[in-house]
Coordinates of N, CA, C and O in Angstrom, one line a residue:
M1371 N 54.5 -34.2 -118.9 CA 55.5 -34.5 -117.8 C 56.4 -33.7 -117.7 O 57.0 -33.0 -116.3
L1372 N 57.4 -32.3 -119.1 CA 57.9 -31.4 -119.0 C 57.0 -30.6 -118.3 O 58.1 -30.0 -117.1
L1373 N 56.6 -30.1 -117.7 CA 55.5 -29.0 -116.4 C 56.2 -29.4 -115.6 O 56.6 -29.0 -114.1
V1374 N 55.7 -31.0 -115.2 CA 56.5 -31.5 -113.7 C 57.9 -31.9 -113.3 O 58.3 -30.7 -112.7
I1375 N 58.5 -31.5 -114.5 CA 59.7 -31.1 -113.8 C 60.0 -30.2 -113.3 O 61.3 -30.2 -112.8
A1376 N 59.8 -29.6 -114.8 CA 60.1 -27.8 -114.7 C 59.5 -27.3 -113.8 O 60.2 -26.3 -112.9
T1377 N 58.3 -27.8 -113.2 CA 57.9 -27.1 -111.6 C 58.2 -27.4 -109.8 O 57.9 -27.3 -108.7
T1378 N 58.6 -28.9 -109.7 CA 59.6 -30.0 -109.2 C 60.8 -30.0 -109.1 O 61.4 -30.8 -109.7
P1379 N 61.4 -29.2 -107.7 CA 62.6 -29.7 -107.4 C 63.1 -30.7 -107.4 O 62.7 -31.4 -106.8
N1380 N 64.1 -31.6 -108.3 CA 64.6 -32.8 -108.1 C 63.4 -34.5 -108.9 O 63.4 -35.0 -107.5
P1381 N 62.6 -33.9 -108.8 CA 61.5 -35.1 -109.0 C 62.0 -36.2 -109.2 O 62.9 -36.9 -109.7
L1382 N 61.5 -36.9 -108.1 CA 61.9 -38.7 -108.7 C 60.6 -39.3 -109.6 O 60.1 -39.1 -109.5
V1383 N 61.5 -40.4 -110.0 CA 60.7 -40.8 -111.3 C 58.4 -41.6 -111.1 O 58.0 -41.4 -111.8
E1384 N 58.5 -41.7 -109.5 CA 57.7 -42.0 -109.2 C 56.7 -41.2 -108.4 O 55.8 -41.5 -108.7
D1385 N 57.3 -40.2 -108.4 CA 56.3 -38.7 -107.9 C 56.4 -38.5 -109.1 O 55.6 -37.3 -109.6
I1386 N 57.0 -38.5 -110.4 CA 56.6 -37.8 -111.9 C 54.9 -39.1 -112.4 O 54.4 -38.0 -113.0
A1387 N 55.8 -39.7 -112.6 CA 54.4 -41.2 -112.9 C 53.7 -40.7 -112.1 O 51.9 -41.3 -112.8
A1388 N 53.6 -40.9 -110.7 CA 51.9 -40.2 -109.9 C 51.6 -39.1 -109.9 O 50.5 -39.1 -110.5
T1389 N 52.2 -38.6 -110.7 CA 51.5 -36.9 -110.9 C 50.5 -37.0 -112.4 O 49.3 -36.0 -112.1
V1390 N 51.7 -37.5 -113.6 CA 51.1 -37.5 -114.4 C 49.8 -38.6 -115.0 O 49.0 -38.8 -115.5
G1391 N 50.4 -40.1 -113.4 CA 49.0 -40.6 -113.9 C 49.1 -42.3 -114.8 O 48.1 -42.5 -115.5
I1392 N 50.4 -41.9 -114.9 CA 51.2 -43.0 -115.4 C 52.0 -44.6 -114.7 O 52.1 -43.8 -113.3
T1393 N 52.7 -45.5 -114.8 CA 53.2 -46.5 -114.8 C 54.7 -45.3 -114.7 O 55.1 -44.4 -115.8
P1394 N 55.7 -46.1 -113.3 CA 56.9 -45.9 -113.6 C 57.7 -45.9 -114.8 O 58.9 -44.8 -115.3
R1395 N 57.0 -46.8 -115.7 CA 57.2 -48.1 -116.8 C 57.6 -47.0 -117.9 O 58.7 -46.2 -118.8
A1396 N 56.7 -46.4 -118.3 CA 56.1 -45.5 -119.0 C 56.9 -44.4 -118.8 O 57.0 -43.5 -119.4
T1397 N 56.6 -43.6 -118.0 CA 57.6 -42.9 -117.9 C 58.9 -42.4 -117.6 O 59.4 -42.0 -117.9
L1398 N 59.4 -43.7 -117.6 CA 61.0 -44.4 -117.9 C 61.1 -43.5 -119.3 O 62.5 -43.4 -120.2
Q1399 N 59.7 -44.7 -120.1 CA 60.4 -45.4 -121.3 C 60.3 -43.4 -121.9 O 60.9 -42.7 -123.0
I1400 N 59.1 -42.6 -121.0 CA 59.0 -40.9 -121.9 C 60.2 -40.2 -121.8 O 60.4 -39.7 -122.8
L1401 N 60.5 -40.3 -120.2 CA 61.9 -39.6 -120.4 C 62.8 -40.3 -121.4 O 64.0 -38.8 -121.6
K1402 N 63.1 -41.6 -122.3 CA 64.6 -41.0 -122.2 C 63.6 -40.1 -123.6 O 64.7 -40.0 -124.3
D1403 N 63.1 -40.3 -124.3 CA 62.1 -40.1 -125.5 C 62.4 -38.1 -125.7 O 63.2 -37.8 -126.6
L1404 N 62.4 -37.6 -124.6 CA 62.5 -36.6 -124.6 C 64.0 -37.0 -124.3 O 64.0 -35.3 -124.8
E1405 N 64.8 -37.1 -123.5 CA 66.3 -36.8 -123.4 C 67.2 -36.7 -125.0 O 67.8 -36.3 -125.5
D1406 N 66.1 -38.3 -125.6 CA 66.8 -38.2 -126.9 C 66.7 -37.5 -128.3 O 67.2 -37.5 -128.8
S1407 N 65.2 -36.6 -128.2 CA 65.0 -35.4 -128.7 C 65.5 -34.1 -128.4 O 65.0 -33.1 -128.8
G1408 N 66.1 -34.1 -126.8 CA 67.6 -33.4 -126.5 C 66.0 -32.1 -125.0 O 66.4 -31.0 -125.6
Y1409 N 64.9 -32.6 -125.3 CA 63.8 -32.1 -124.9 C 64.1 -31.5 -123.6 O 64.2 -30.6 -122.5
L1410 N 64.8 -32.5 -122.8 CA 66.0 -32.9 -120.8 C 67.1 -33.2 -120.8 O 67.5 -34.6 -122.3
H1411 N 67.4 -33.1 -120.1 CA 69.1 -34.0 -120.0 C 69.2 -34.1 -118.4 O 68.5 -33.3 -117.6
R1412 N 69.7 -34.9 -119.3 CA 69.9 -36.5 -117.6 C 70.9 -36.5 -116.8 O 71.8 -36.9 -117.9
F1413 N 71.2 -35.8 -115.9 CA 71.8 -36.0 -114.4 C 72.0 -37.1 -113.7 O 71.3 -36.6 -112.8
R1414 N 73.5 -37.7 -113.5 CA 74.0 -39.0 -112.4 C 74.1 -37.8 -111.0 O 75.0 -37.3 -110.9
E1415 N 73.6 -37.8 -109.6 CA 73.7 -37.1 -108.9 C 74.4 -38.5 -108.0 O 73.0 -38.2 -106.8
G1416 N 75.2 -38.2 -107.7 CA 75.0 -40.5 -106.9 C 74.4 -41.4 -106.9 O 73.8 -41.7 -108.2
R1417 N 73.4 -41.3 -106.3 CA 72.7 -43.3 -106.6 C 71.0 -42.7 -108.2 O 70.0 -43.0 -107.3
R1418 N 71.0 -40.5 -107.3 CA 69.5 -39.9 -108.1 C 70.3 -39.6 -109.1 O 71.6 -39.8 -109.2
T1419 N 68.5 -39.7 -110.0 CA 69.5 -39.1 -111.5 C 68.1 -37.5 -111.1 O 66.9 -37.4 -110.4
R1420 N 68.4 -36.3 -112.0 CA 68.4 -35.3 -112.1 C 68.0 -34.7 -113.4 O 69.0 -35.4 -114.2
Y1421 N 67.3 -34.2 -113.9 CA 67.0 -33.5 -114.9 C 66.5 -32.2 -115.0 O 65.6 -31.8 -114.1
T1422 N 67.3 -31.8 -116.1 CA 67.1 -30.4 -116.6 C 66.3 -30.2 -117.8 O 66.8 -31.3 -119.3
I1423 N 65.2 -29.2 -117.8 CA 64.9 -29.0 -119.7 C 65.4 -27.7 -120.4 O 66.4 -27.1 -119.6
D1424 N 65.6 -28.2 -121.6 CA 66.2 -27.8 -122.4 C 64.8 -26.1 -123.1 O 64.0 -26.5 -124.1
P1425 N 65.1 -25.7 -122.3 CA 64.1 -24.7 -122.9 C 63.9 -23.9 -124.2 O 62.5 -23.9 -124.5
H1426 N 64.7 -24.0 -124.8 CA 64.8 -23.1 -126.3 C 64.8 -24.7 -127.1 O 65.0 -24.2 -128.8
Q1427 N 64.8 -25.7 -126.8 CA 64.0 -26.4 -127.7 C 63.1 -26.4 -128.8 O 61.5 -25.9 -127.6
H1428 N 61.9 -26.9 -129.8 CA 61.0 -25.9 -130.2 C 60.3 -27.4 -130.3 O 60.8 -28.3 -130.2
F1429 N 59.8 -26.9 -130.3 CA 58.4 -27.7 -130.3 C 57.9 -28.3 -132.0 O 59.2 -28.4 -132.5
R1430 N 57.6 -29.9 -131.9 CA 58.3 -30.9 -132.6 C 56.6 -30.4 -134.2 O 57.5 -30.4 -135.3
H1431 N 55.5 -30.0 -133.4 CA 54.7 -30.2 -135.0 C 55.0 -28.4 -135.2 O 55.5 -27.6 -135.5
P1432 N 54.4 -29.0 -137.1 CA 56.0 -28.1 -137.7 C 54.5 -26.7 -137.9 O 54.9 -25.6 -137.6
T1433 N 52.8 -27.0 -137.3 CA 52.8 -25.6 -137.1 C 53.5 -24.2 -136.0 O 53.3 -23.3 -135.6
T1434 N 53.5 -25.4 -135.0 CA 54.7 -24.6 -133.3 C 55.7 -24.8 -133.1 O 56.6 -23.9 -132.4
S1435 N 56.1 -25.3 -135.1 CA 58.2 -25.2 -134.5 C 58.3 -23.8 -134.2 O 59.8 -24.4 -134.1
Q1436 N 58.4 -23.1 -134.6 CA 58.8 -22.5 -134.3 C 58.9 -21.3 -133.4 O 59.7 -20.5 -132.3
K1437 N 57.7 -21.5 -132.2 CA 58.4 -21.7 -130.5 C 59.1 -21.9 -129.8 O 59.3 -24.1 -130.2
E1438 N 59.8 -21.9 -128.6 CA 60.0 -22.5 -128.2 C 59.7 -22.6 -126.9 O 58.4 -22.9 -126.5
I1439 N 59.7 -24.3 -126.6 CA 58.7 -25.0 -125.3 C 58.8 -24.0 -124.0 O 58.0 -24.4 -123.2
G1440 N 59.8 -23.4 -124.0 CA 60.3 -22.3 -122.6 C 59.4 -21.9 -122.8 O 58.2 -21.2 -121.0
E1441 N 58.3 -21.6 -123.4 CA 57.6 -19.7 -123.8 C 56.1 -20.7 -123.3 O 55.7 -20.3 -121.9
L1442 N 56.0 -22.3 -123.3 CA 54.9 -22.8 -122.7 C 55.1 -23.3 -121.4 O 53.8 -22.6 -120.7
L1443 N 55.8 -23.7 -121.6 CA 56.2 -24.1 -120.1 C 56.3 -22.9 -118.5 O 56.0 -23.4 -117.8
A1444 N 56.8 -21.7 -119.0 CA 56.4 -20.3 -118.1 C 54.9 -19.4 -118.2 O 54.6 -19.2 -117.3
I1445 N 54.4 -19.4 -119.0 CA 52.9 -19.5 -119.0 C 52.1 -20.8 -117.3 O 51.7 -19.5 -116.9
F1446 N 52.3 -22.7 -117.5 CA 51.8 -22.8 -116.4 C 52.2 -23.2 -115.2 O 52.1 -23.1 -114.5
A1447 N 54.1 -22.4 -115.1 CA 54.8 -22.5 -114.7 C 54.4 -21.6 -113.8 O 54.1 -21.5 -112.5
H1448 N 54.2 -20.0 -114.4 CA 53.9 -19.0 -112.6 C 51.8 -19.2 -112.8 O 51.8 -18.2 -112.2
S1449 N 51.2 -20.1 -113.3 CA 49.5 -19.5 -113.4 C 49.5 -19.8 -111.9 O 49.6 -21.3 -111.6
P1450 N 48.0 -19.3 -112.0 CA 47.4 -19.6 -110.3 C 46.6 -21.2 -110.3 O 46.6 -22.0 -111.2
G1451 N 47.2 -21.3 -109.0 CA 46.8 -23.3 -107.9 C 48.5 -23.8 -109.0 O 48.6 -25.3 -108.5
S1452 N 49.5 -23.3 -109.3 CA 50.8 -24.3 -109.9 C 50.7 -24.1 -108.3 O 52.2 -25.1 -108.6
G1453 N 50.8 -22.8 -107.2 CA 52.1 -23.7 -106.3 C 53.6 -22.7 -106.5 O 54.8 -22.7 -105.7
Q1454 N 54.1 -22.0 -107.5 CA 54.5 -21.3 -107.4 C 54.0 -19.5 -107.6 O 53.9 -19.2 -107.9
R1455 N 54.9 -18.5 -106.8 CA 55.1 -17.6 -106.5 C 56.1 -16.4 -107.6 O 56.8 -17.0 -107.8

């Protein structure tokens, strides 16, 4: 889900849900969990909601907790076939 947000400009919840393959309701719950954990921030712009990722947030698991999520997102955001150049 973080990768979709990182690589898609201003995605709608429905777009995120379709890309990930889950319901919009489940998507909203995960987005809330990610926001509560500090991985992303939500901003209202009129009737739309925009999400931004905090790339300096660290992974939760103890074996990878010294790594920032931005390092992983950068790898996948620029991989061949990701749509990024």
